[in-house]
mmCIF file of C-alpha atoms in Angstrom:
data_model
loop_
_atom_site.group_PDB
_atom_site.id
_atom_site.type_symbol
_atom_site.label_atom_id
_atom_site.label_comp_id
_atom_site.label_asym_id
_atom_site.label_seq_id
_atom_site.Cartn_x
_atom_site.Cartn_y
_atom_site.Cartn_z
ATOM 1 C CA GLY A 229 -0.014 -0.002 0.039
ATOM 2 C CA GLU A 230 0.851 3.703 -0.094
ATOM 3 C CA ASN A 231 3.162 5.284 2.481
ATOM 4 C CA VAL A 232 3.348 9.103 2.921
ATOM 5 C CA GLU A 233 6.045 10.772 4.935
ATOM 6 C CA GLN A 234 5.707 14.431 5.987
ATOM 7 C CA HIS A 235 8.310 16.889 7.254
ATOM 8 C CA PRO A 236 8.806 18.839 9.424
ATOM 9 C CA SER A 237 6.529 17.728 12.250
ATOM 10 C CA THR A 238 6.606 21.280 13.768
ATOM 11 C CA LEU A 239 7.324 24.588 12.067
ATOM 12 C CA SER A 240 7.429 28.065 13.548
ATOM 13 C CA VAL A 241 7.673 31.168 11.382
ATOM 14 C CA GLN A 242 7.400 34.873 11.918
ATOM 15 C CA GLU A 243 4.329 36.569 10.559
ATOM 16 C CA GLY A 244 4.932 37.581 7.001
ATOM 17 C CA ASP A 245 7.508 34.890 6.300
ATOM 18 C CA SER A 246 6.983 31.912 4.061
ATOM 19 C CA ALA A 247 6.380 28.301 5.258
ATOM 20 C CA VAL A 248 7.178 25.171 3.349
ATOM 21 C CA ILE A 249 6.002 21.640 4.217
ATOM 22 C CA LYS A 250 7.313 18.604 2.267
ATOM 23 C CA CYS A 251 5.839 15.125 1.622
ATOM 24 C CA THR A 252 7.086 12.075 -0.108
ATOM 25 C CA TYR A 253 4.994 9.091 -1.303
ATOM 26 C CA SER A 254 5.872 5.579 -2.215
ATOM 27 C CA ASP A 255 3.340 4.381 -4.773
ATOM 28 C CA SER A 256 4.147 5.736 -8.278
ATOM 29 C CA ALA A 257 0.502 4.995 -9.200
ATOM 30 C CA SER A 258 -0.760 7.741 -6.934
ATOM 31 C CA ASN A 259 -2.251 10.548 -8.897
ATOM 32 C CA TYR A 260 -4.095 12.902 -6.514
ATOM 33 C CA PHE A 261 -2.462 14.895 -3.718
ATOM 34 C CA PRO A 262 -4.636 17.026 -1.428
ATOM 35 C CA TRP A 263 -3.574 19.205 1.445
ATOM 36 C CA TYR A 264 -5.824 19.583 4.524
ATOM 37 C CA LYS A 265 -5.747 22.231 7.321
ATOM 38 C CA GLN A 266 -6.997 21.158 10.731
ATOM 39 C CA GLU A 267 -7.431 23.673 13.511
ATOM 40 C CA LEU A 268 -7.526 22.458 17.047
ATOM 41 C CA GLY A 269 -10.672 20.425 17.705
ATOM 42 C CA LYS A 270 -12.044 21.016 14.216
ATOM 43 C CA ARG A 271 -12.539 18.975 11.054
ATOM 44 C CA PRO A 272 -9.843 18.711 8.394
ATOM 45 C CA GLN A 273 -10.585 21.189 5.583
ATOM 46 C CA LEU A 274 -9.198 20.896 2.083
ATOM 47 C CA ILE A 275 -7.139 23.932 1.202
ATOM 48 C CA ILE A 276 -5.571 22.893 -2.139
ATOM 49 C CA ASP A 277 -5.019 19.807 -4.209
ATOM 50 C CA ILE A 278 -2.991 18.807 -7.256
ATOM 51 C CA ARG A 279 -3.176 16.014 -9.791
ATOM 52 C CA SER A 280 -0.319 14.192 -11.313
ATOM 53 C CA ASN A 281 -0.738 15.820 -14.736
ATOM 54 C CA VAL A 282 0.111 19.221 -13.189
ATOM 55 C CA GLY A 283 3.451 20.371 -11.739
ATOM 56 C CA GLU A 284 2.319 23.340 -9.770
ATOM 57 C CA LYS A 285 -0.985 24.933 -8.556
ATOM 58 C CA LYS A 286 -1.489 28.251 -6.848
ATOM 59 C CA ASP A 287 -4.381 29.768 -4.909
ATOM 60 C CA GLN A 288 -3.629 33.229 -3.516
ATOM 61 C CA ARG A 289 -1.074 32.736 -0.771
ATOM 62 C CA ILE A 290 -0.977 28.965 -1.053
ATOM 63 C CA ALA A 291 0.832 26.902 -3.672
ATOM 64 C CA VAL A 292 1.592 23.194 -4.167
ATOM 65 C CA THR A 293 4.349 21.740 -6.297
ATOM 66 C CA LEU A 294 4.613 18.127 -7.426
ATOM 67 C CA ASN A 295 7.732 16.253 -8.611
ATOM 68 C CA LYS A 296 6.479 12.890 -9.937
ATOM 69 C CA THR A 297 9.985 11.624 -10.731
ATOM 70 C CA ALA A 298 11.147 12.142 -7.167
ATOM 71 C CA LYS A 299 7.720 11.271 -5.739
ATOM 72 C CA HIS A 300 7.473 14.293 -3.561
ATOM 73 C CA PHE A 301 5.163 17.308 -3.269
ATOM 74 C CA SER A 302 5.314 20.439 -1.198
ATOM 75 C CA LEU A 303 2.969 23.071 0.263
ATOM 76 C CA HIS A 304 4.127 26.678 0.217
ATOM 77 C CA ILE A 305 2.449 29.405 2.225
ATOM 78 C CA THR A 306 3.604 32.948 1.589
ATOM 79 C CA GLU A 307 3.019 36.031 3.702
ATOM 80 C CA THR A 308 1.934 33.924 6.684
ATOM 81 C CA GLN A 309 -0.623 35.229 9.093
ATOM 82 C CA PRO A 310 -1.494 34.135 12.683
ATOM 83 C CA GLU A 311 -4.695 32.494 11.333
ATOM 84 C CA ASP A 312 -2.534 30.140 9.266
ATOM 85 C CA SER A 313 -1.502 28.470 12.575
ATOM 86 C CA ALA A 314 -2.915 24.868 12.428
ATOM 87 C CA VAL A 315 -1.910 21.302 11.689
ATOM 88 C CA TYR A 316 -1.449 20.639 7.985
ATOM 89 C CA PHE A 317 -1.800 17.192 6.473
ATOM 90 C CA CYS A 318 -0.640 16.015 3.064
ATOM 91 C CA ALA A 319 -2.262 12.978 1.463
ATOM 92 C CA ALA A 320 -1.918 10.792 -1.531
ATOM 93 C CA SER A 321 -4.535 8.641 -3.251
ATOM 94 C CA TYR A 322 -4.030 5.214 -4.622
ATOM 95 C CA GLY A 323 -6.236 2.351 -5.601
ATOM 96 C CA GLY A 324 -7.345 3.404 -9.051
ATOM 97 C CA SER A 325 -11.057 4.164 -9.004
ATOM 98 C CA ALA A 326 -11.344 3.717 -5.283
ATOM 99 C CA ARG A 327 -9.715 7.073 -4.487
ATOM 100 C CA GLN A 328 -8.469 6.142 -0.998
ATOM 101 C CA LEU A 329 -6.359 8.703 0.755
ATOM 102 C CA THR A 330 -3.224 7.934 2.744
ATOM 103 C CA PHE A 331 -2.343 10.816 5.065
ATOM 104 C CA GLY A 332 1.020 12.080 6.297
ATOM 105 C CA SER A 333 1.609 12.482 10.019
ATOM 106 C CA GLY A 334 0.936 16.208 10.023
ATOM 107 C CA THR A 335 2.850 19.455 10.515
ATOM 108 C CA GLN A 336 2.026 21.813 13.385
ATOM 109 C CA LEU A 337 2.530 25.294 11.888
ATOM 110 C CA THR A 338 2.813 28.190 14.340
ATOM 111 C CA VAL A 339 2.877 31.743 13.005
ATOM 112 C CA LEU A 340 4.376 34.066 15.562
ATOM 113 C CA PRO A 341 3.054 37.666 15.624
ATOM 114 C CA GLU B 155 -24.916 23.198 1.140
ATOM 115 C CA ALA B 156 -24.946 21.441 4.490
ATOM 116 C CA GLY B 157 -21.763 19.648 5.492
ATOM 117 C CA VAL B 158 -21.107 16.182 6.806
ATOM 118 C CA ALA B 159 -22.933 15.672 10.151
ATOM 119 C CA GLN B 160 -21.689 13.379 12.931
ATOM 120 C CA SER B 161 -23.014 12.485 16.394
ATOM 121 C CA PRO B 162 -22.289 12.351 19.159
ATOM 122 C CA ARG B 163 -19.473 14.875 19.274
ATOM 123 C CA TYR B 164 -17.976 13.349 22.390
ATOM 124 C CA LYS B 165 -18.224 10.014 24.114
ATOM 125 C CA ILE B 166 -16.638 8.615 27.260
ATOM 126 C CA ILE B 167 -16.998 4.921 27.977
ATOM 127 C CA GLU B 168 -15.230 2.297 29.978
ATOM 128 C CA LYS B 169 -13.239 -0.500 28.338
ATOM 129 C CA ARG B 170 -15.268 -3.475 27.196
ATOM 130 C CA GLN B 171 -18.333 -1.317 26.710
ATOM 131 C CA SER B 172 -19.997 -0.769 23.321
ATOM 132 C CA VAL B 173 -20.304 2.488 21.427
ATOM 133 C CA ALA B 174 -21.861 3.573 18.141
ATOM 134 C CA PHE B 175 -21.217 6.643 16.013
ATOM 135 C CA TRP B 176 -23.518 8.097 13.304
ATOM 136 C CA CYS B 177 -22.721 9.924 10.134
ATOM 137 C CA ASN B 178 -24.912 11.762 7.649
ATOM 138 C CA PRO B 179 -22.951 12.604 4.457
ATOM 139 C CA ILE B 180 -23.494 15.536 2.135
ATOM 140 C CA SER B 181 -26.563 14.965 0.057
ATOM 141 C CA GLY B 182 -25.830 13.145 -3.175
ATOM 142 C CA HIS B 183 -22.375 11.966 -2.217
ATOM 143 C CA ALA B 184 -22.104 8.285 -3.108
ATOM 144 C CA THR B 185 -18.843 7.534 -1.314
ATOM 145 C CA LEU B 186 -18.533 7.525 2.444
ATOM 146 C CA TYR B 187 -15.446 6.949 4.508
ATOM 147 C CA TRP B 188 -14.723 6.320 8.202
ATOM 148 C CA TYR B 189 -11.293 7.318 9.577
ATOM 149 C CA GLN B 190 -9.613 6.895 12.928
ATOM 150 C CA GLN B 191 -7.408 9.794 13.994
ATOM 151 C CA ILE B 192 -5.206 9.075 16.983
ATOM 152 C CA LEU B 193 -3.867 12.194 18.736
ATOM 153 C CA GLY B 194 -0.879 13.592 16.922
ATOM 154 C CA GLN B 195 -1.368 11.437 13.816
ATOM 155 C CA GLY B 196 -3.010 11.725 10.439
ATOM 156 C CA PRO B 197 -6.375 10.126 9.752
ATOM 157 C CA LYS B 198 -6.250 6.418 8.982
ATOM 158 C CA LEU B 199 -8.914 4.893 6.753
ATOM 159 C CA LEU B 200 -11.061 2.215 8.456
ATOM 160 C CA ILE B 201 -13.718 1.552 5.807
ATOM 161 C CA GLN B 202 -14.970 2.924 2.512
ATOM 162 C CA PHE B 203 -18.533 2.594 1.150
ATOM 163 C CA GLN B 204 -19.769 3.233 -2.345
ATOM 164 C CA ASN B 205 -23.553 3.716 -2.009
ATOM 165 C CA ASN B 206 -24.438 0.873 0.394
ATOM 166 C CA GLY B 207 -21.633 -1.469 -0.629
ATOM 167 C CA VAL B 208 -18.248 -1.899 1.064
ATOM 168 C CA VAL B 209 -15.300 -0.958 -1.270
ATOM 169 C CA ASP B 210 -12.510 -1.552 1.250
ATOM 170 C CA ASP B 211 -12.524 -2.601 4.872
ATOM 171 C CA SER B 212 -9.052 -4.099 4.989
ATOM 172 C CA GLN B 213 -7.931 -1.875 7.845
ATOM 173 C CA LEU B 214 -11.040 -2.330 9.969
ATOM 174 C CA PRO B 215 -10.422 -4.481 13.076
ATOM 175 C CA LYS B 216 -13.341 -6.764 12.358
ATOM 176 C CA ASP B 217 -13.179 -8.583 15.666
ATOM 177 C CA ARG B 218 -14.519 -5.455 17.356
ATOM 178 C CA PHE B 219 -15.438 -2.875 14.776
ATOM 179 C CA SER B 220 -18.386 -2.990 12.414
ATOM 180 C CA ALA B 221 -19.958 -0.477 10.071
ATOM 181 C CA GLU B 222 -23.014 -0.299 7.909
ATOM 182 C CA ARG B 223 -24.684 1.981 5.377
ATOM 183 C CA LEU B 224 -27.922 0.208 4.744
ATOM 184 C CA LYS B 225 -29.804 2.619 2.526
ATOM 185 C CA GLY B 226 -26.746 4.192 0.906
ATOM 186 C CA VAL B 227 -27.012 7.438 2.889
ATOM 187 C CA ASP B 228 -26.386 7.469 6.638
ATOM 188 C CA SER B 229 -23.818 5.221 8.175
ATOM 189 C CA THR B 230 -23.026 3.870 11.667
ATOM 190 C CA LEU B 231 -19.719 2.659 13.051
ATOM 191 C CA LYS B 232 -19.778 0.425 16.099
ATOM 192 C CA ILE B 233 -17.098 -0.742 18.510
ATOM 193 C CA GLN B 234 -17.823 -3.742 20.720
ATOM 194 C CA PRO B 235 -16.067 -4.242 23.054
ATOM 195 C CA ALA B 236 -13.928 -1.118 23.265
ATOM 196 C CA LYS B 237 -10.265 -1.124 24.213
ATOM 197 C CA LEU B 238 -8.132 1.639 25.726
ATOM 198 C CA GLU B 239 -6.284 1.970 22.395
ATOM 199 C CA ASP B 240 -9.554 2.851 20.619
ATOM 200 C CA SER B 241 -9.423 6.311 22.190
ATOM 201 C CA ALA B 242 -9.299 8.610 19.177
ATOM 202 C CA VAL B 243 -11.312 10.935 17.016
ATOM 203 C CA TYR B 244 -13.546 9.094 14.508
ATOM 204 C CA LEU B 245 -13.969 11.095 11.353
ATOM 205 C CA CYS B 246 -16.572 10.562 8.660
ATOM 206 C CA ALA B 247 -15.996 11.909 5.175
ATOM 207 C CA SER B 248 -17.964 11.894 1.969
ATOM 208 C CA SER B 249 -17.208 12.587 -1.611
ATOM 209 C CA PRO B 250 -19.053 12.868 -4.955
ATOM 210 C CA GLN B 251 -17.848 10.276 -7.454
ATOM 211 C CA GLN B 252 -14.752 9.491 -5.377
ATOM 212 C CA GLU B 253 -13.174 12.935 -5.781
ATOM 213 C CA THR B 254 -12.594 15.546 -3.125
ATOM 214 C CA GLN B 255 -13.374 14.281 0.404
ATOM 215 C CA TYR B 256 -15.283 16.464 2.808
ATOM 216 C CA PHE B 257 -14.952 15.697 6.473
ATOM 217 C CA GLY B 258 -17.389 15.888 9.347
ATOM 218 C CA PRO B 259 -16.511 17.420 12.782
ATOM 219 C CA GLY B 260 -15.695 13.970 14.194
ATOM 220 C CA THR B 261 -16.567 12.083 17.356
ATOM 221 C CA ARG B 262 -13.994 12.240 20.144
ATOM 222 C CA LEU B 263 -13.922 8.933 21.946
ATOM 223 C CA LEU B 264 -12.260 8.373 25.282
ATOM 224 C CA VAL B 265 -12.022 4.853 26.661
ATOM 225 C CA LEU B 266 -11.279 4.599 30.344
#
């Protein structure tokens, strides 16, 4: 089955700086890579996703890049704000039509004012 | 549109007791997932339904966990008997045609 590794486990940045979270996956058949944000005690919420036919996707201050050859993908947050503080999870889907997600272990991002 | 609903939000039980969780997915979403999220970890898939059929339950501890989605809409997840290590948040998610998954608020279970 798929295995997703995520780094770092914790990340602290100053407000206004950029944050980068990296994930690697094992199954070369994976073709869908979402990122979820989970605030304390709340549900995971999709913030951005990318498919394997695209190398980069951007949505305002958030961007995701995918390197299929190296089997890794990254989340980039620019101009960080205190409300970006949360746990971020990457995931990869495998299983063909079943679309089952395997999640990374999460990154606790803290944006310091 | 209304989101995924789950109940109860919190549950405290003693080990060896039974517990059941309920999930109501977003209207029209054919695929429903149950995840277990242990503190400090990412969600781990327990079972996936497509309409009222099971697609994958390979990671469901079937000696104590069971789940059903009889009419292809609501779903229940049951644990009987519970163990200490079952303490976790149980998340339900749904998706239209196996695309983006939308999560419910979860049920936080504490087994004493």
